């Protein structure tokens, strides 16, 4: 939804979960890992980090924070034996996508949580930046070839489509 349609409490909650919690958890765990000289952190951003996201402004911006924060602390802590992975999935069929039946139903490019997690966990310790799932990797690579203005437009159209799907389902339910 457009920025000001989102209730303030929801907007703050999103920043709290996506930005504040990631920062606080990393700060909480790193000193112990540093003392042991080993450890691993996996921070989950999203393909929405690729460009500004009209209709998803806070979510997309919060994921840019996660990406840059994760890559920055990697440089600080890798020399101390700590592995810091930046995991950037595209769509996965989980309850955060319950606004769309199409996403919940899944598809080749929208795996279920178990398939995605199995694939992502296999990459732990092997790659530092990854989508976590090979078909997402292909999508991500092709998507990045498009100019930013085109990605913004495509993203906006996709989110408008999800919003229409959500609205029509909700209106249908209240009838
Ligand atoms: N699914 C996708 O398509 C997708 C794509 C790209 C990135 N991601 C990222 O992947 C990560 C995991 O999401 P998921 O797909 O696994 O979704 P999910 O199954 O809906 O899990 C989200 C988790 O976040 C917790 N959560 C949500 N709002 C919260 C709040 N206000 N306070 C405390 N906890 C809260 C939920 O807790 P409860 O179980 O108690 O509700 C749940 O454990 C997220 O960072 C998401 O942005 C997901």
mmCIF file of C-alpha atoms and ligand atoms in Angstrom:
data_model
loop_
_atom_site.group_PDB
_atom_site.id
_atom_site.type_symbol
_atom_site.label_atom_id
_atom_site.label_comp_id
_atom_site.label_asym_id
_atom_site.label_seq_id
_atom_site.Cartn_x
_atom_site.Cartn_y
_atom_site.Cartn_z
ATOM 1 C CA UNK A 1 0.000 0.000 0.000
ATOM 2 C CA UNK A 2 1.102 3.610 -0.408
ATOM 3 C CA UNK A 3 3.146 4.818 2.591
ATOM 4 C CA UNK A 4 0.497 6.852 4.405
ATOM 5 C CA UNK A 5 -2.203 4.199 4.075
ATOM 6 C CA UNK A 6 -0.218 1.993 6.430
ATOM 7 C CA UNK A 7 -1.054 2.571 10.102
ATOM 8 C CA UNK A 8 1.876 4.158 11.973
ATOM 9 C CA UNK A 9 2.027 1.248 14.425
ATOM 10 C CA UNK A 10 2.385 -1.248 11.558
ATOM 11 C CA UNK A 11 5.087 0.846 9.883
ATOM 12 C CA UNK A 12 7.087 1.088 13.118
ATOM 13 C CA UNK A 13 6.597 -2.649 13.751
ATOM 14 C CA UNK A 14 8.065 -3.462 10.344
ATOM 15 C CA UNK A 15 11.130 -1.309 10.990
ATOM 16 C CA UNK A 16 11.440 -2.843 14.432
ATOM 17 C CA UNK A 17 11.362 -6.442 13.164
ATOM 18 C CA UNK A 18 13.376 -5.969 9.964
ATOM 19 C CA UNK A 19 15.953 -3.404 11.075
ATOM 20 C CA UNK A 20 16.116 -3.074 14.866
ATOM 21 C CA UNK A 21 15.885 -6.814 15.662
ATOM 22 C CA UNK A 22 18.561 -7.745 13.095
ATOM 23 C CA UNK A 23 20.883 -5.092 14.519
ATOM 24 C CA UNK A 24 20.256 -6.004 18.156
ATOM 25 C CA UNK A 25 20.558 -9.759 17.599
ATOM 26 C CA UNK A 26 23.844 -9.333 15.736
ATOM 27 C CA UNK A 27 25.216 -7.121 18.515
ATOM 28 C CA UNK A 28 24.032 -9.624 21.118
ATOM 29 C CA UNK A 29 25.608 -12.688 19.480
ATOM 30 C CA UNK A 30 28.842 -11.417 17.976
ATOM 31 C CA UNK A 31 30.834 -10.887 21.203
ATOM 32 C CA UNK A 32 30.384 -14.569 22.225
ATOM 33 C CA UNK A 33 31.350 -15.741 18.747
ATOM 34 C CA UNK A 34 34.359 -13.452 18.789
ATOM 35 C CA UNK A 35 35.476 -14.862 22.144
ATOM 36 C CA UNK A 36 35.182 -18.426 20.766
ATOM 37 C CA UNK A 37 36.881 -17.447 17.509
ATOM 38 C CA UNK A 38 34.089 -19.002 15.422
ATOM 39 C CA UNK A 39 30.420 -18.645 14.611
ATOM 40 C CA UNK A 40 27.941 -17.996 11.842
ATOM 41 C CA UNK A 41 25.303 -15.376 11.226
ATOM 42 C CA UNK A 42 22.710 -15.590 8.457
ATOM 43 C CA UNK A 43 20.712 -12.447 7.854
ATOM 44 C CA UNK A 44 17.706 -12.676 5.553
ATOM 45 C CA UNK A 45 16.998 -9.767 3.248
ATOM 46 C CA UNK A 46 14.882 -10.129 0.092
ATOM 47 C CA UNK A 47 14.885 -9.604 -3.658
ATOM 48 C CA UNK A 48 13.018 -6.396 -2.820
ATOM 49 C CA UNK A 49 16.453 -4.917 -2.006
ATOM 50 C CA UNK A 50 17.190 -4.688 -5.738
ATOM 51 C CA UNK A 51 15.478 -1.343 -6.345
ATOM 52 C CA UNK A 52 13.079 1.122 -4.689
ATOM 53 C CA UNK A 53 9.663 -0.493 -4.251
ATOM 54 C CA UNK A 54 6.599 1.749 -4.602
ATOM 55 C CA UNK A 55 3.720 0.125 -2.592
ATOM 56 C CA UNK A 56 6.298 -1.650 -0.435
ATOM 57 C CA UNK A 57 8.469 1.324 0.469
ATOM 58 C CA UNK A 58 9.342 0.440 4.066
ATOM 59 C CA UNK A 59 9.716 -3.295 3.521
ATOM 60 C CA UNK A 60 12.011 -2.798 0.503
ATOM 61 C CA UNK A 61 14.076 -0.102 2.211
ATOM 62 C CA UNK A 62 14.431 -2.209 5.366
ATOM 63 C CA UNK A 63 15.858 -5.041 3.282
ATOM 64 C CA UNK A 64 18.453 -2.718 1.737
ATOM 65 C CA UNK A 65 19.504 -1.993 5.325
ATOM 66 C CA UNK A 66 19.790 -5.748 6.036
ATOM 67 C CA UNK A 67 21.903 -6.278 2.910
ATOM 68 C CA UNK A 68 24.363 -3.471 3.552
ATOM 69 C CA UNK A 69 24.504 -4.047 7.313
ATOM 70 C CA UNK A 70 25.261 -7.749 6.781
ATOM 71 C CA UNK A 71 27.963 -7.146 4.202
ATOM 72 C CA UNK A 72 29.564 -4.466 6.389
ATOM 73 C CA UNK A 73 29.761 -6.592 9.543
ATOM 74 C CA UNK A 74 31.192 -9.430 7.459
ATOM 75 C CA UNK A 75 34.239 -7.271 6.760
ATOM 76 C CA UNK A 76 34.521 -6.462 10.460
ATOM 77 C CA UNK A 77 34.142 -10.023 11.785
ATOM 78 C CA UNK A 78 35.364 -12.421 9.067
ATOM 79 C CA UNK A 79 38.988 -11.874 10.182
ATOM 80 C CA UNK A 80 37.849 -13.063 13.644
ATOM 81 C CA UNK A 81 36.648 -16.425 12.305
ATOM 82 C CA UNK A 82 32.979 -15.520 11.951
ATOM 83 C CA UNK A 83 31.069 -16.408 8.804
ATOM 84 C CA UNK A 84 28.369 -13.885 7.874
ATOM 85 C CA UNK A 85 25.948 -14.875 5.148
ATOM 86 C CA UNK A 86 23.570 -12.565 3.294
ATOM 87 C CA UNK A 87 20.545 -14.600 2.208
ATOM 88 C CA UNK A 88 18.276 -12.892 -0.282
ATOM 89 C CA UNK A 89 15.260 -15.002 -1.280
ATOM 90 C CA UNK A 90 12.670 -14.164 -3.891
ATOM 91 C CA UNK A 91 9.130 -15.451 -3.292
ATOM 92 C CA UNK A 92 8.662 -18.492 -1.056
ATOM 93 C CA UNK A 93 5.269 -19.915 -0.139
ATOM 94 C CA UNK A 94 4.994 -18.933 3.554
ATOM 95 C CA UNK A 95 2.345 -17.293 5.685
ATOM 96 C CA UNK A 96 3.761 -13.794 5.225
ATOM 97 C CA UNK A 97 2.462 -14.102 1.642
ATOM 98 C CA UNK A 98 -1.065 -15.064 2.653
ATOM 99 C CA UNK A 99 -2.318 -11.935 0.878
ATOM 100 C CA UNK A 100 -2.036 -13.942 -2.365
ATOM 101 C CA UNK A 101 -3.422 -17.383 -3.157
ATOM 102 C CA UNK A 102 -1.130 -17.524 -6.207
ATOM 103 C CA UNK A 103 1.932 -17.218 -3.945
ATOM 104 C CA UNK A 104 0.620 -19.586 -1.281
ATOM 105 C CA UNK A 105 -0.149 -22.219 -3.937
ATOM 106 C CA UNK A 106 3.508 -22.042 -4.993
ATOM 107 C CA UNK A 107 5.090 -22.835 -8.363
ATOM 108 C CA UNK A 108 8.468 -23.714 -9.812
ATOM 109 C CA UNK A 109 9.756 -20.251 -8.904
ATOM 110 C CA UNK A 110 7.844 -20.058 -5.596
ATOM 111 C CA UNK A 111 9.019 -23.071 -3.578
ATOM 112 C CA UNK A 112 7.475 -24.192 -0.316
ATOM 113 C CA UNK A 113 9.340 -23.356 2.882
ATOM 114 C CA UNK A 114 10.848 -26.814 3.296
ATOM 115 C CA UNK A 115 12.249 -26.972 -0.255
ATOM 116 C CA UNK A 116 13.651 -23.471 0.095
ATOM 117 C CA UNK A 117 15.146 -24.051 3.553
ATOM 118 C CA UNK A 118 16.742 -27.366 2.507
ATOM 119 C CA UNK A 119 18.417 -25.628 -0.419
ATOM 120 C CA UNK A 120 19.512 -22.566 1.587
ATOM 121 C CA UNK A 121 20.959 -24.576 4.474
ATOM 122 C CA UNK A 122 23.065 -26.549 1.980
ATOM 123 C CA UNK A 123 24.762 -23.296 1.020
ATOM 124 C CA UNK A 124 25.717 -22.395 4.571
ATOM 125 C CA UNK A 125 29.481 -21.954 4.771
ATOM 126 C CA UNK A 126 29.837 -22.168 0.984
ATOM 127 C CA UNK A 127 28.695 -18.789 -0.312
ATOM 128 C CA UNK A 128 28.558 -15.394 1.334
ATOM 129 C CA UNK A 129 25.801 -13.789 -0.742
ATOM 130 C CA UNK A 130 23.048 -15.951 -2.170
ATOM 131 C CA UNK A 131 19.365 -16.148 -3.015
ATOM 132 C CA UNK A 132 19.477 -19.594 -1.384
ATOM 133 C CA UNK A 133 17.683 -21.367 -4.209
ATOM 134 C CA UNK A 134 19.010 -21.976 -7.722
ATOM 135 C CA UNK A 135 15.843 -20.892 -9.568
ATOM 136 C CA UNK A 136 15.798 -17.671 -7.541
ATOM 137 C CA UNK A 137 19.436 -17.203 -8.549
ATOM 138 C CA UNK A 138 18.480 -17.365 -12.225
ATOM 139 C CA UNK A 139 15.558 -14.956 -11.722
ATOM 140 C CA UNK A 140 17.752 -12.569 -9.732
ATOM 141 C CA UNK A 141 20.468 -12.537 -12.421
ATOM 142 C CA UNK A 142 18.016 -11.818 -15.263
ATOM 143 C CA UNK A 143 16.118 -9.251 -13.228
ATOM 144 C CA UNK A 144 19.312 -7.311 -12.522
ATOM 145 C CA UNK A 145 19.976 -6.985 -16.262
ATOM 146 C CA UNK A 146 16.939 -4.687 -16.635
ATOM 147 C CA UNK A 147 17.463 -0.952 -15.992
ATOM 148 C CA UNK A 148 16.320 0.311 -12.577
ATOM 149 C CA UNK A 149 13.362 2.294 -13.961
ATOM 150 C CA UNK A 150 12.015 -0.884 -15.579
ATOM 151 C CA UNK A 151 12.461 -2.892 -12.371
ATOM 152 C CA UNK A 152 10.634 -0.209 -10.390
ATOM 153 C CA UNK A 153 7.763 -0.295 -12.872
ATOM 154 C CA UNK A 154 7.581 -4.109 -12.965
ATOM 155 C CA UNK A 155 7.696 -4.257 -9.138
ATOM 156 C CA UNK A 156 4.930 -1.689 -8.830
ATOM 157 C CA UNK A 157 2.702 -3.505 -11.335
ATOM 158 C CA UNK A 158 3.288 -6.798 -9.526
ATOM 159 C CA UNK A 159 2.349 -5.289 -6.156
ATOM 160 C CA UNK A 160 -0.719 -3.570 -7.611
ATOM 161 C CA UNK A 161 -1.754 -6.956 -8.933
ATOM 162 C CA UNK A 162 -1.309 -8.576 -5.497
ATOM 163 C CA UNK A 163 -3.265 -5.736 -3.910
ATOM 164 C CA UNK A 164 -6.158 -6.225 -6.358
ATOM 165 C CA UNK A 165 -6.127 -9.970 -5.681
ATOM 166 C CA UNK A 166 -6.184 -9.344 -1.920
ATOM 167 C CA UNK A 167 -8.926 -6.699 -2.153
ATOM 168 C CA UNK A 168 -11.159 -8.795 -4.386
ATOM 169 C CA UNK A 169 -10.794 -11.840 -2.103
ATOM 170 C CA UNK A 170 -11.558 -9.772 0.987
ATOM 171 C CA UNK A 171 -14.550 -8.051 -0.586
ATOM 172 C CA UNK A 172 -15.791 -11.475 -1.729
ATOM 173 C CA UNK A 173 -15.444 -12.797 1.848
ATOM 174 C CA UNK A 174 -17.422 -9.915 3.398
ATOM 175 C CA UNK A 175 -20.333 -10.397 0.944
HETATM 176 N N1 LIG B 1 8.348 -15.662 1.996
HETATM 177 C C1 LIG B 1 8.911 -14.891 1.076
HETATM 178 O O1 LIG B 1 8.447 -14.815 -0.086
HETATM 179 C C2 LIG B 1 10.137 -14.089 1.407
HETATM 180 C C3 LIG B 1 10.861 -13.504 0.351
HETATM 181 C C4 LIG B 1 11.978 -12.759 0.634
HETATM 182 C C5 LIG B 1 12.379 -12.606 1.951
HETATM 183 N N2 LIG B 1 11.660 -13.167 2.957
HETATM 184 C C6 LIG B 1 12.117 -12.954 4.332
HETATM 185 O O2 LIG B 1 12.265 -14.204 4.990
HETATM 186 C C7 LIG B 1 12.135 -14.000 6.391
HETATM 187 C C8 LIG B 1 11.247 -15.071 6.962
HETATM 188 O O3 LIG B 1 9.939 -14.925 6.443
HETATM 189 P P1 LIG B 1 9.031 -16.168 6.069
HETATM 190 O O4 LIG B 1 8.836 -16.173 4.608
HETATM 191 O O5 LIG B 1 9.567 -17.401 6.713
HETATM 192 O O6 LIG B 1 7.646 -15.725 6.683
HETATM 193 P P2 LIG B 1 6.791 -16.326 7.870
HETATM 194 O O7 LIG B 1 6.671 -17.809 7.745
HETATM 195 O O8 LIG B 1 5.552 -15.511 7.889
HETATM 196 O O9 LIG B 1 7.689 -16.029 9.127
HETATM 197 C C9 LIG B 1 7.864 -14.719 9.601
HETATM 198 C C10 LIG B 1 8.339 -14.793 11.042
HETATM 199 O O10 LIG B 1 8.468 -13.459 11.538
HETATM 200 C C11 LIG B 1 7.749 -13.362 12.757
HETATM 201 N N3 LIG B 1 7.163 -12.020 12.881
HETATM 202 C C12 LIG B 1 6.414 -11.370 11.964
HETATM 203 N N4 LIG B 1 6.028 -10.172 12.457
HETATM 204 C C13 LIG B 1 6.521 -10.104 13.695
HETATM 205 C C14 LIG B 1 6.468 -9.118 14.721
HETATM 206 N N5 LIG B 1 5.818 -7.977 14.538
HETATM 207 N N6 LIG B 1 7.115 -9.367 15.870
HETATM 208 C C15 LIG B 1 7.794 -10.530 16.068
HETATM 209 N N7 LIG B 1 7.892 -11.484 15.130
HETATM 210 C C16 LIG B 1 7.264 -11.278 13.973
HETATM 211 C C17 LIG B 1 6.642 -14.401 12.663
HETATM 212 O O11 LIG B 1 6.231 -14.758 13.953
HETATM 213 P P3 LIG B 1 4.852 -15.585 14.181
HETATM 214 O O12 LIG B 1 5.076 -16.957 13.659
HETATM 215 O O13 LIG B 1 4.683 -15.521 15.660
HETATM 216 O O14 LIG B 1 3.799 -14.853 13.409
HETATM 217 C C18 LIG B 1 7.366 -15.541 11.935
HETATM 218 O O15 LIG B 1 8.105 -16.341 12.840
HETATM 219 C C19 LIG B 1 11.614 -12.567 6.576
HETATM 220 O O16 LIG B 1 12.693 -11.744 6.939
HETATM 221 C C20 LIG B 1 11.133 -12.183 5.193
HETATM 222 O O17 LIG B 1 11.208 -10.800 4.965
HETATM 223 C C21 LIG B 1 10.559 -13.920 2.722
#
